Amino acid sequence: EAQVTQNPRYLITVTGKKLTVTCSQNMNHEYMSWYRQDPGLGLRQIYYSMNVEVTDKGDVPEGYKVSRKEKRNFPLILESPSPNQTSLYFCASSLSFRTDSYEQYFGPGTRLTVT
Amino acid sequence: GNSVTQMEGPVTLSEEAFLTINCTYTATGYPSLFWYVQYPGEGLQLLLKATKADDKGSNKGFEATYRKETTSFHLEKGSVQVSDSAVYFCALSDKGYSTLTFGKGTMLLVSP
């Protein structure tokens, strides 16, 4: 089954404790992206990747890191989480960065709480 | 920069009522337009899309027409069901690339 998976689905952590949220897709997609969803703000893009070893900042990259060492994986790293990073995070993938007509497939989301 | 504006929710309807969710956009060039739906506890799924002016996207009884003159992409359905209760996001991508700009989302609640 074609899908985007994220782990963990739920995470409660404390300020400053490094964490990684994993994202994996099995569709051989070139393009992958991370979004955060906050009430009243909709979805905002954090980082995206056009292909292996190619990443770029989205609208709200501060406090986050990403890497794309393999085509299928795109982990989101919070080196020193803070309470304002409490949010619902979605990973998404699409066949190609170079066209806007392909569907983006979304993972189920990771709900992160930073205390 | 690009932006998408959706009507605020929640929109509360009875089953079989007519649905309209308004969406307007600002973009340079000629964007592609999308509606995504998020059911409770799930990620977003593509509902429909339109890639050029006057195109009509349709799926599962939902429709939206790309109106360049009014920069709008309103979502409509003739008869909603309880199972349509979800959050609906209007989005655009510009310059031919995959990066999406989303509206804030509109929650739809349908009662029996």
mmCIF file of C-alpha atoms in Angstrom:
data_model
loop_
_atom_site.group_PDB
_atom_site.id
_atom_site.type_symbol
_atom_site.label_atom_id
_atom_site.label_comp_id
_atom_site.label_asym_id
_atom_site.label_seq_id
_atom_site.Cartn_x
_atom_site.Cartn_y
_atom_site.Cartn_z
ATOM 1 C CA GLU A 1 0.000 0.000 0.000
ATOM 2 C CA ALA A 2 1.307 3.430 -0.988
ATOM 3 C CA GLN A 3 1.742 5.480 2.132
ATOM 4 C CA VAL A 4 3.650 8.006 4.177
ATOM 5 C CA THR A 5 4.438 6.883 7.705
ATOM 6 C CA GLN A 6 5.479 8.987 10.657
ATOM 7 C CA ASN A 7 6.806 8.004 14.061
ATOM 8 C CA PRO A 8 6.003 8.580 16.779
ATOM 9 C CA ARG A 9 2.352 9.533 16.485
ATOM 10 C CA TYR A 10 2.315 11.169 19.895
ATOM 11 C CA LEU A 11 5.204 12.581 21.895
ATOM 12 C CA ILE A 12 5.430 14.520 25.136
ATOM 13 C CA THR A 13 8.870 15.860 25.957
ATOM 14 C CA VAL A 14 10.600 18.533 27.987
ATOM 15 C CA THR A 15 12.268 21.737 26.901
ATOM 16 C CA GLY A 16 15.760 21.232 25.518
ATOM 17 C CA LYS A 17 15.671 17.459 25.043
ATOM 18 C CA LYS A 18 16.646 16.675 21.448
ATOM 19 C CA LEU A 19 14.139 14.644 19.462
ATOM 20 C CA THR A 20 13.646 13.268 15.979
ATOM 21 C CA VAL A 21 10.374 12.600 14.185
ATOM 22 C CA THR A 22 10.817 10.108 11.384
ATOM 23 C CA CYS A 23 9.041 10.172 8.030
ATOM 24 C CA SER A 24 9.188 7.488 5.385
ATOM 25 C CA GLN A 25 7.429 7.015 2.028
ATOM 26 C CA ASN A 26 7.285 3.913 -0.141
ATOM 27 C CA MET A 27 6.310 5.557 -3.436
ATOM 28 C CA ASN A 28 9.778 6.547 -4.711
ATOM 29 C CA HIS A 29 8.751 10.200 -4.516
ATOM 30 C CA GLU A 30 11.306 12.924 -5.197
ATOM 31 C CA TYR A 31 9.668 15.667 -3.158
ATOM 32 C CA MET A 32 9.124 15.567 0.595
ATOM 33 C CA SER A 33 8.007 18.236 2.980
ATOM 34 C CA TRP A 34 7.275 18.958 6.644
ATOM 35 C CA TYR A 35 4.365 21.096 7.839
ATOM 36 C CA ARG A 36 3.106 22.151 11.226
ATOM 37 C CA GLN A 37 -0.572 22.698 11.900
ATOM 38 C CA ASP A 38 -1.699 25.126 14.578
ATOM 39 C CA PRO A 39 -5.232 26.284 15.458
ATOM 40 C CA GLY A 40 -6.193 29.390 13.519
ATOM 41 C CA LEU A 41 -3.016 29.267 11.424
ATOM 42 C CA GLY A 42 -3.611 26.315 9.129
ATOM 43 C CA LEU A 43 -0.605 24.444 7.769
ATOM 44 C CA ARG A 44 2.744 26.132 7.452
ATOM 45 C CA GLN A 45 5.721 24.609 5.722
ATOM 46 C CA ILE A 46 8.851 24.031 7.796
ATOM 47 C CA TYR A 47 11.314 22.484 5.340
ATOM 48 C CA TYR A 48 11.145 20.692 2.046
ATOM 49 C CA SER A 49 13.394 18.493 -0.049
ATOM 50 C CA MET A 50 13.475 18.328 -3.819
ATOM 51 C CA ASN A 51 15.565 15.144 -3.848
ATOM 52 C CA VAL A 52 18.300 13.299 -1.993
ATOM 53 C CA GLU A 53 20.759 15.704 -0.342
ATOM 54 C CA VAL A 54 18.715 18.743 -1.494
ATOM 55 C CA THR A 55 16.764 20.568 1.204
ATOM 56 C CA ASP A 56 15.462 24.102 1.623
ATOM 57 C CA LYS A 57 13.670 26.238 4.179
ATOM 58 C CA GLY A 58 9.952 26.760 4.144
ATOM 59 C CA ASP A 59 8.030 29.500 5.907
ATOM 60 C CA VAL A 60 8.828 28.593 9.533
ATOM 61 C CA PRO A 61 12.226 26.793 9.689
ATOM 62 C CA GLU A 62 13.560 28.283 12.936
ATOM 63 C CA GLY A 63 14.334 25.647 15.553
ATOM 64 C CA TYR A 64 14.179 22.716 13.126
ATOM 65 C CA LYS A 65 16.650 20.689 11.081
ATOM 66 C CA VAL A 66 16.139 18.092 8.389
ATOM 67 C CA SER A 67 18.220 15.704 6.347
ATOM 68 C CA ARG A 68 17.597 13.650 3.204
ATOM 69 C CA LYS A 69 20.252 10.963 2.965
ATOM 70 C CA GLU A 70 17.934 8.451 1.332
ATOM 71 C CA LYS A 71 15.054 9.045 -1.040
ATOM 72 C CA ARG A 72 12.457 7.382 1.173
ATOM 73 C CA ASN A 73 13.302 9.075 4.492
ATOM 74 C CA PHE A 74 13.035 12.688 5.627
ATOM 75 C CA PRO A 75 13.463 13.042 9.409
ATOM 76 C CA LEU A 76 12.609 16.231 11.281
ATOM 77 C CA ILE A 77 15.020 17.095 14.071
ATOM 78 C CA LEU A 78 14.383 19.424 16.986
ATOM 79 C CA GLU A 79 17.804 20.026 18.590
ATOM 80 C CA SER A 80 16.448 21.964 21.575
ATOM 81 C CA PRO A 81 12.648 21.885 21.623
ATOM 82 C CA SER A 82 10.739 24.756 23.182
ATOM 83 C CA PRO A 83 7.065 25.037 24.215
ATOM 84 C CA ASN A 84 6.240 27.122 21.113
ATOM 85 C CA GLN A 85 7.034 24.035 19.033
ATOM 86 C CA THR A 86 4.058 22.234 20.546
ATOM 87 C CA SER A 87 2.043 21.443 17.454
ATOM 88 C CA LEU A 88 0.687 18.808 15.079
ATOM 89 C CA TYR A 89 3.309 17.895 12.472
ATOM 90 C CA PHE A 90 2.684 16.407 9.048
ATOM 91 C CA CYS A 91 5.099 14.931 6.569
ATOM 92 C CA ALA A 92 4.089 14.866 2.897
ATOM 93 C CA SER A 93 5.540 13.589 -0.345
ATOM 94 C CA SER A 94 4.927 14.087 -4.047
ATOM 95 C CA LEU A 95 6.216 12.483 -7.204
ATOM 96 C CA SER A 96 8.217 15.464 -8.369
ATOM 97 C CA PHE A 97 9.116 18.966 -7.256
ATOM 98 C CA ARG A 98 9.053 20.177 -10.817
ATOM 99 C CA THR A 99 5.347 20.006 -11.374
ATOM 100 C CA ASP A 100 2.489 21.449 -9.393
ATOM 101 C CA SER A 101 -0.202 19.089 -10.581
ATOM 102 C CA TYR A 102 0.792 15.975 -8.682
ATOM 103 C CA GLU A 103 -1.013 15.063 -5.504
ATOM 104 C CA GLN A 104 0.794 15.438 -2.209
ATOM 105 C CA TYR A 105 0.393 12.432 0.075
ATOM 106 C CA PHE A 106 0.290 13.175 3.769
ATOM 107 C CA GLY A 107 1.307 11.114 6.739
ATOM 108 C CA PRO A 108 -1.061 10.607 9.696
ATOM 109 C CA GLY A 109 0.546 13.337 11.792
ATOM 110 C CA THR A 110 2.660 13.540 14.951
ATOM 111 C CA ARG A 111 1.258 15.400 17.915
ATOM 112 C CA LEU A 112 4.146 16.919 19.857
ATOM 113 C CA THR A 113 3.843 18.527 23.271
ATOM 114 C CA VAL A 114 6.862 20.317 24.754
ATOM 115 C CA THR A 115 6.573 21.185 28.450
ATOM 116 C CA GLY B 1 3.842 36.610 -1.629
ATOM 117 C CA ASN B 2 1.215 33.955 -2.142
ATOM 118 C CA SER B 3 -1.768 33.682 0.171
ATOM 119 C CA VAL B 4 -5.061 31.821 0.462
ATOM 120 C CA THR B 5 -8.098 33.107 2.333
ATOM 121 C CA GLN B 6 -10.944 30.813 3.360
ATOM 122 C CA MET B 7 -14.178 31.512 5.114
ATOM 123 C CA GLU B 8 -14.032 31.006 8.843
ATOM 124 C CA GLY B 9 -15.810 28.069 10.342
ATOM 125 C CA PRO B 10 -17.277 26.058 11.673
ATOM 126 C CA VAL B 11 -19.911 25.631 9.002
ATOM 127 C CA THR B 12 -22.832 23.744 10.484
ATOM 128 C CA LEU B 13 -25.349 22.098 8.142
ATOM 129 C CA SER B 14 -28.063 19.511 8.228
ATOM 130 C CA GLU B 15 -27.746 16.404 6.110
ATOM 131 C CA GLU B 16 -28.718 16.971 2.432
ATOM 132 C CA ALA B 17 -28.122 20.728 2.641
ATOM 133 C CA PHE B 18 -26.153 22.612 -0.011
ATOM 134 C CA LEU B 19 -22.561 23.447 0.846
ATOM 135 C CA THR B 20 -20.385 26.350 -0.230
ATOM 136 C CA ILE B 21 -16.975 27.071 1.263
ATOM 137 C CA ASN B 22 -15.409 30.219 -0.124
ATOM 138 C CA CYS B 23 -11.754 30.431 -1.096
ATOM 139 C CA THR B 24 -9.878 33.329 -2.668
ATOM 140 C CA TYR B 25 -6.201 33.568 -3.425
ATOM 141 C CA THR B 26 -3.362 35.939 -4.184
ATOM 142 C CA ALA B 27 -0.506 34.691 -6.319
ATOM 143 C CA THR B 28 2.000 35.788 -8.895
ATOM 144 C CA GLY B 29 1.611 34.024 -12.195
ATOM 145 C CA TYR B 30 -0.900 31.252 -12.737
ATOM 146 C CA PRO B 31 -1.165 28.898 -9.786
ATOM 147 C CA SER B 32 -2.693 25.466 -9.578
ATOM 148 C CA LEU B 33 -5.484 25.248 -7.014
ATOM 149 C CA PHE B 34 -6.413 22.427 -4.679
ATOM 150 C CA TRP B 35 -8.892 21.389 -2.040
ATOM 151 C CA TYR B 36 -7.626 19.003 0.622
ATOM 152 C CA VAL B 37 -9.792 17.352 3.279
ATOM 153 C CA GLN B 38 -8.760 16.278 6.772
ATOM 154 C CA TYR B 39 -10.999 13.784 8.556
ATOM 155 C CA PRO B 40 -10.755 13.625 12.352
ATOM 156 C CA GLY B 41 -7.461 12.145 13.519
ATOM 157 C CA GLU B 42 -6.074 11.741 10.013
ATOM 158 C CA GLY B 43 -3.703 13.458 7.621
ATOM 159 C CA LEU B 44 -4.811 15.516 4.644
ATOM 160 C CA GLN B 45 -6.104 13.933 1.454
ATOM 161 C CA LEU B 46 -6.447 15.562 -1.934
ATOM 162 C CA LEU B 47 -10.143 16.134 -2.705
ATOM 163 C CA LEU B 48 -9.903 17.887 -6.076
ATOM 164 C CA LYS B 49 -7.708 20.188 -8.116
ATOM 165 C CA ALA B 50 -7.688 22.556 -11.090
ATOM 166 C CA THR B 51 -4.576 23.591 -12.940
ATOM 167 C CA LYS B 52 -5.788 26.396 -15.210
ATOM 168 C CA ALA B 53 -8.458 29.045 -15.473
ATOM 169 C CA ASP B 54 -12.051 27.816 -15.988
ATOM 170 C CA ASP B 55 -11.082 24.241 -15.106
ATOM 171 C CA LYS B 56 -13.568 22.473 -12.855
ATOM 172 C CA GLY B 57 -12.263 19.942 -10.368
ATOM 173 C CA SER B 58 -14.706 17.363 -9.049
ATOM 174 C CA ASN B 59 -14.674 14.336 -6.765
ATOM 175 C CA LYS B 60 -17.140 12.553 -4.460
ATOM 176 C CA GLY B 61 -19.888 15.046 -5.350
ATOM 177 C CA PHE B 62 -17.724 18.069 -4.547
ATOM 178 C CA GLU B 63 -16.918 20.644 -7.228
ATOM 179 C CA ALA B 64 -14.818 23.784 -7.539
ATOM 180 C CA THR B 65 -14.198 26.010 -10.541
ATOM 181 C CA TYR B 66 -10.970 27.985 -11.069
ATOM 182 C CA ARG B 67 -12.093 31.593 -11.572
ATOM 183 C CA LYS B 68 -9.159 33.751 -12.610
ATOM 184 C CA GLU B 69 -11.200 36.943 -12.903
ATOM 185 C CA THR B 70 -12.301 36.744 -9.276
ATOM 186 C CA THR B 71 -9.209 34.814 -8.034
ATOM 187 C CA SER B 72 -11.522 32.287 -6.422
ATOM 188 C CA PHE B 73 -11.913 28.525 -6.070
ATOM 189 C CA HIS B 74 -15.083 27.987 -4.046
ATOM 190 C CA LEU B 75 -15.949 24.459 -2.948
ATOM 191 C CA GLU B 76 -19.551 23.268 -3.453
ATOM 192 C CA LYS B 77 -21.578 20.152 -2.869
ATOM 193 C CA GLY B 78 -25.252 19.771 -3.627
ATOM 194 C CA SER B 79 -26.190 17.478 -0.748
ATOM 195 C CA VAL B 80 -23.870 16.928 2.194
ATOM 196 C CA GLN B 81 -23.737 13.795 4.332
ATOM 197 C CA VAL B 82 -22.737 13.276 7.944
ATOM 198 C CA SER B 83 -19.610 11.544 6.645
ATOM 199 C CA ASP B 84 -18.503 14.823 5.007
ATOM 200 C CA SER B 85 -17.803 16.309 8.430
ATOM 201 C CA ALA B 86 -14.138 17.277 8.290
ATOM 202 C CA VAL B 87 -11.789 20.219 7.909
ATOM 203 C CA TYR B 88 -11.381 21.496 4.353
ATOM 204 C CA PHE B 89 -8.244 23.298 3.191
ATOM 205 C CA CYS B 90 -7.883 25.387 0.070
ATOM 206 C CA ALA B 91 -4.320 25.520 -1.266
ATOM 207 C CA LEU B 92 -2.278 26.757 -4.186
ATOM 208 C CA SER B 93 1.042 25.974 -5.753
ATOM 209 C CA ASP B 94 2.814 28.464 -7.902
ATOM 210 C CA LYS B 95 5.527 28.673 -10.527
ATOM 211 C CA GLY B 96 4.976 25.030 -11.405
ATOM 212 C CA TYR B 97 6.506 23.663 -8.222
ATOM 213 C CA SER B 98 5.138 21.337 -5.567
ATOM 214 C CA THR B 99 5.326 23.723 -2.610
ATOM 215 C CA LEU B 100 1.810 24.400 -1.330
ATOM 216 C CA THR B 101 0.410 27.484 0.380
ATOM 217 C CA PHE B 102 -2.607 26.579 2.509
ATOM 218 C CA GLY B 103 -5.553 28.521 3.801
ATOM 219 C CA LYS B 104 -6.379 28.233 7.492
ATOM 220 C CA GLY B 105 -8.986 25.548 6.974
ATOM 221 C CA THR B 106 -12.766 25.468 7.389
ATOM 222 C CA MET B 107 -14.418 22.953 9.672
ATOM 223 C CA LEU B 108 -17.651 21.451 8.362
ATOM 224 C CA LEU B 109 -20.072 19.812 10.775
ATOM 225 C CA VAL B 110 -23.041 17.931 9.303
ATOM 226 C CA SER B 111 -25.818 16.747 11.591
ATOM 227 C CA PRO B 112 -28.376 14.018 10.772
#
